[in-house]
PDB file of C-alpha atoms in Angstrom:
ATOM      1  CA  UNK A   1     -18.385 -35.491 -36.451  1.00 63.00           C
ATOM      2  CA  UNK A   2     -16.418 -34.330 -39.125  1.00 72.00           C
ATOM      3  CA  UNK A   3     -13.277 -32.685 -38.226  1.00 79.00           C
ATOM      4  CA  UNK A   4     -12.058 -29.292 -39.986  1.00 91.00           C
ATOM      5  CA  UNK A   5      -8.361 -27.961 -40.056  1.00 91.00           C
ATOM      6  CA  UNK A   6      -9.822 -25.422 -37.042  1.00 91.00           C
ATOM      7  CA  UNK A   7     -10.080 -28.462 -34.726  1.00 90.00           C
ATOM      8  CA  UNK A   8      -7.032 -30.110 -35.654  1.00 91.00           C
ATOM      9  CA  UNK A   9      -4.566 -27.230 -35.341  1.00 93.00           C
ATOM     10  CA  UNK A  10      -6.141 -26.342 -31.974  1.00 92.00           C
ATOM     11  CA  UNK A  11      -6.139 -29.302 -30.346  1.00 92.00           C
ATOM     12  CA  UNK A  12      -2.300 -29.758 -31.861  1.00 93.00           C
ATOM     13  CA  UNK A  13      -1.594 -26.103 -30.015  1.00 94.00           C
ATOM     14  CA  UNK A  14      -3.360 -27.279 -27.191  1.00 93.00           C
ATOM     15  CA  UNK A  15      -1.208 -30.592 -26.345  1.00 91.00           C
ATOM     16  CA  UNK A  16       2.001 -28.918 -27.446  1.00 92.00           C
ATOM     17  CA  UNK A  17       0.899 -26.277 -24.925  1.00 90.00           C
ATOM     18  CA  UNK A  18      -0.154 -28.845 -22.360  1.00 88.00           C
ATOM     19  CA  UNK A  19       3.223 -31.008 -23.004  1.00 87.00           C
ATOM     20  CA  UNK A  20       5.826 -27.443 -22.836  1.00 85.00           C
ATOM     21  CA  UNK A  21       4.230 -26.442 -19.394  1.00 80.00           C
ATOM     22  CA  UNK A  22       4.500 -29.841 -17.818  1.00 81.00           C
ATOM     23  CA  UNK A  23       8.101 -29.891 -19.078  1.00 83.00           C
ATOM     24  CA  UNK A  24       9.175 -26.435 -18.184  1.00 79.00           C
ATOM     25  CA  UNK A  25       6.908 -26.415 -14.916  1.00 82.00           C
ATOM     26  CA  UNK A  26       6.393 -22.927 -14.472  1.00 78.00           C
ATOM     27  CA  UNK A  27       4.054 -22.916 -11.144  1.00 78.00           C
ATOM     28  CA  UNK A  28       7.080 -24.647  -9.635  1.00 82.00           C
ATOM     29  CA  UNK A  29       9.936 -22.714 -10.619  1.00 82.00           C
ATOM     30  CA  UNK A  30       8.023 -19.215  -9.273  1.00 81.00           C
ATOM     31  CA  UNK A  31       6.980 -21.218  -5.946  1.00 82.00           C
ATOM     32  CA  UNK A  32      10.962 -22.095  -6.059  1.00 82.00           C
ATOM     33  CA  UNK A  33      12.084 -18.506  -6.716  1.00 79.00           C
ATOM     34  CA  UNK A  34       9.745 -16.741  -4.355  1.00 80.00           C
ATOM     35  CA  UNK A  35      11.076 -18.928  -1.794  1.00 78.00           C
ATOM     36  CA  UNK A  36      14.456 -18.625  -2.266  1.00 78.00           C
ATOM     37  CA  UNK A  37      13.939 -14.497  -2.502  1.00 74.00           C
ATOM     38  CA  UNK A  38      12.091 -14.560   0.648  1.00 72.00           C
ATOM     39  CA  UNK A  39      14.667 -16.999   2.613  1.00 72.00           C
ATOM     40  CA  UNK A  40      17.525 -14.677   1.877  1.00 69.00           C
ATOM     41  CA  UNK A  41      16.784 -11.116   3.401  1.00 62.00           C
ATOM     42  CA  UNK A  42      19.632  -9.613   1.743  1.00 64.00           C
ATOM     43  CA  UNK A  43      17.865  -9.450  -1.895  1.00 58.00           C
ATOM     44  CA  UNK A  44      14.413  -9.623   0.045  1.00 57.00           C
ATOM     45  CA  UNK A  45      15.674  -6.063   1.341  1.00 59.00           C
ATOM     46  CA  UNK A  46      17.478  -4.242  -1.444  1.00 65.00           C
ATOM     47  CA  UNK A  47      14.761  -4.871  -3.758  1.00 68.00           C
ATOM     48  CA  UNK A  48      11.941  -2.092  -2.898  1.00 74.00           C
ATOM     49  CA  UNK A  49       8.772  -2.076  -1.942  1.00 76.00           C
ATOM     50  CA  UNK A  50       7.105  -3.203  -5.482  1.00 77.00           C
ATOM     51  CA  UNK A  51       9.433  -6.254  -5.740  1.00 75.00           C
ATOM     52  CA  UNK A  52       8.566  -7.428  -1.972  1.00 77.00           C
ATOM     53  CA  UNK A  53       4.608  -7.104  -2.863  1.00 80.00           C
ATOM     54  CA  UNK A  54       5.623  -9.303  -6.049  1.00 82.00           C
ATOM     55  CA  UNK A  55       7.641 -11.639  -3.910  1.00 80.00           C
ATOM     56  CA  UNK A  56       4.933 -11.964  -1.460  1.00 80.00           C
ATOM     57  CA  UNK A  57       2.213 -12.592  -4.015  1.00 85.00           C
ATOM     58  CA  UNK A  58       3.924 -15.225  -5.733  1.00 84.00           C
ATOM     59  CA  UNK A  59       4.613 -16.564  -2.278  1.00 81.00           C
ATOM     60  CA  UNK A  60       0.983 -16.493  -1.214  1.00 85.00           C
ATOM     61  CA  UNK A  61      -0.681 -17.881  -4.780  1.00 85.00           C
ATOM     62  CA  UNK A  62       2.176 -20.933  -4.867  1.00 83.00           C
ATOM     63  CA  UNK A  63       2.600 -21.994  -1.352  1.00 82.00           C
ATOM     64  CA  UNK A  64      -0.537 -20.953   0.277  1.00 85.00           C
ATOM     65  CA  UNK A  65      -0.657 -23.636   2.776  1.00 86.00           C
ATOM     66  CA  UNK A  66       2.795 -22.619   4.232  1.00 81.00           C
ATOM     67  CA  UNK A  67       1.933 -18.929   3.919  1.00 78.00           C
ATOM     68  CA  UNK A  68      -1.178 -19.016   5.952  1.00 82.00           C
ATOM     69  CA  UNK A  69       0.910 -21.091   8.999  1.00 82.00           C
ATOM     70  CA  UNK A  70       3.587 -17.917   8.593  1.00 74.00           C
ATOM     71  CA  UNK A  71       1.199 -15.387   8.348  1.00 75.00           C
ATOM     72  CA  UNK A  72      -0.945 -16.969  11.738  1.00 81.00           C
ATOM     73  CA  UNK A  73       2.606 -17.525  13.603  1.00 77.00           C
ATOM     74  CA  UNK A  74       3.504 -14.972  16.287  1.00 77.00           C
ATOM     75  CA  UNK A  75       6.231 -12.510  15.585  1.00 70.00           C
ATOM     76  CA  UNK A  76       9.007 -13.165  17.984  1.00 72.00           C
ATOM     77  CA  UNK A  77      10.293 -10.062  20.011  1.00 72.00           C
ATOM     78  CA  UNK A  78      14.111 -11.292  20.438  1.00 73.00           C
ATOM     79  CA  UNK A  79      16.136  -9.446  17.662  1.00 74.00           C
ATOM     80  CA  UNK A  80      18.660 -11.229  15.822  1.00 73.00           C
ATOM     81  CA  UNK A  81      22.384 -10.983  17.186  1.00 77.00           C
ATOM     82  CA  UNK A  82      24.833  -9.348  14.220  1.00 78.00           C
ATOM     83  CA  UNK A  83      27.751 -11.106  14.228  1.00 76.00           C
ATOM     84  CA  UNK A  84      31.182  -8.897  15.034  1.00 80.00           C
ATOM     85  CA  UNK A  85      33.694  -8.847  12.506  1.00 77.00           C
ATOM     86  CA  UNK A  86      37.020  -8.603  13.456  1.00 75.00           C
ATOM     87  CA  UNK A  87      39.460  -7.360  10.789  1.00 76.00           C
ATOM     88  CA  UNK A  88      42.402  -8.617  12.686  1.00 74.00           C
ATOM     89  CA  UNK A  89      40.853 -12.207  13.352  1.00 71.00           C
ATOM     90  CA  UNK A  90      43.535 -14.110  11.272  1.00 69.00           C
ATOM     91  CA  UNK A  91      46.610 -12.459  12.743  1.00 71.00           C
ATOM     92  CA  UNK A  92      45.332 -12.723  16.361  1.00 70.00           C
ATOM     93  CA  UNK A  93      44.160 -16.844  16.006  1.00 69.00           C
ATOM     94  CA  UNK A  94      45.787 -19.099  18.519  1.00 70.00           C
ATOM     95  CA  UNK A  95      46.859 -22.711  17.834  1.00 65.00           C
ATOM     96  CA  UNK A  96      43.899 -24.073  18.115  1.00 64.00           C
ATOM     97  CA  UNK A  97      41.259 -21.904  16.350  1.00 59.00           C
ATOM     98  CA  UNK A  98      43.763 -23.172  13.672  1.00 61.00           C
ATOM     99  CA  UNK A  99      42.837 -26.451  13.989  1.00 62.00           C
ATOM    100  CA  UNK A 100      46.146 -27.995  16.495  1.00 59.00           C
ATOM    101  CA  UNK A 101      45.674 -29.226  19.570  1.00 61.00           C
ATOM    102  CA  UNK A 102      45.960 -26.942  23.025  1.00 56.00           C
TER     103      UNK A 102
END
């Protein structure tokens, strides 16, 4: 087998290739950022319906163990409390939401 410059260069591209994507793991880092963009409803919400398909895809294709046992979990009917913000909190604390004793 005689090898031309043809082989060599693509087999050089080809580890180099091989070597960059085991280094920058890309698979990982959009399993990572899907993730994180799907715990945190704030972004999740804000970004429009395009961005949640995108987030949900990448989702899906990098975790799709853990996306099946979401998808086949029931919905739960019990909304989440809001909490109550209190602009006066700080001038209204007592001793011991400061941290004294009672």
């Amino acid at each position: 087998m005689v090898l031309t410059v043809d082989v060599v260069v693509t087999a050089a591209v080809a580890l180099t290739a091989g070597y960059l994507l085991g280094r920058l793991r890309p698979w990982q880092r959009l399993g990572n950022w899907a993730a994180d963009q799907v715990r945190f409803t704030e972004t999740w919400a804000r970004g429009g319906t395009v961005r949640q398909a995108v987030v949900v895809l990448a989702q899906a294709v990098t975790a799709p163990r853990s996306s099946w046992r979401i998808m086949r979990a029931p919905a739960t009917d019990a909304p989440v409390p809001v909490p109550v913000h209190d602009p006066g909190w700080v001038a209204h604390r007592t001793h011991h939401d400061k941290g004294g004793t009672p």
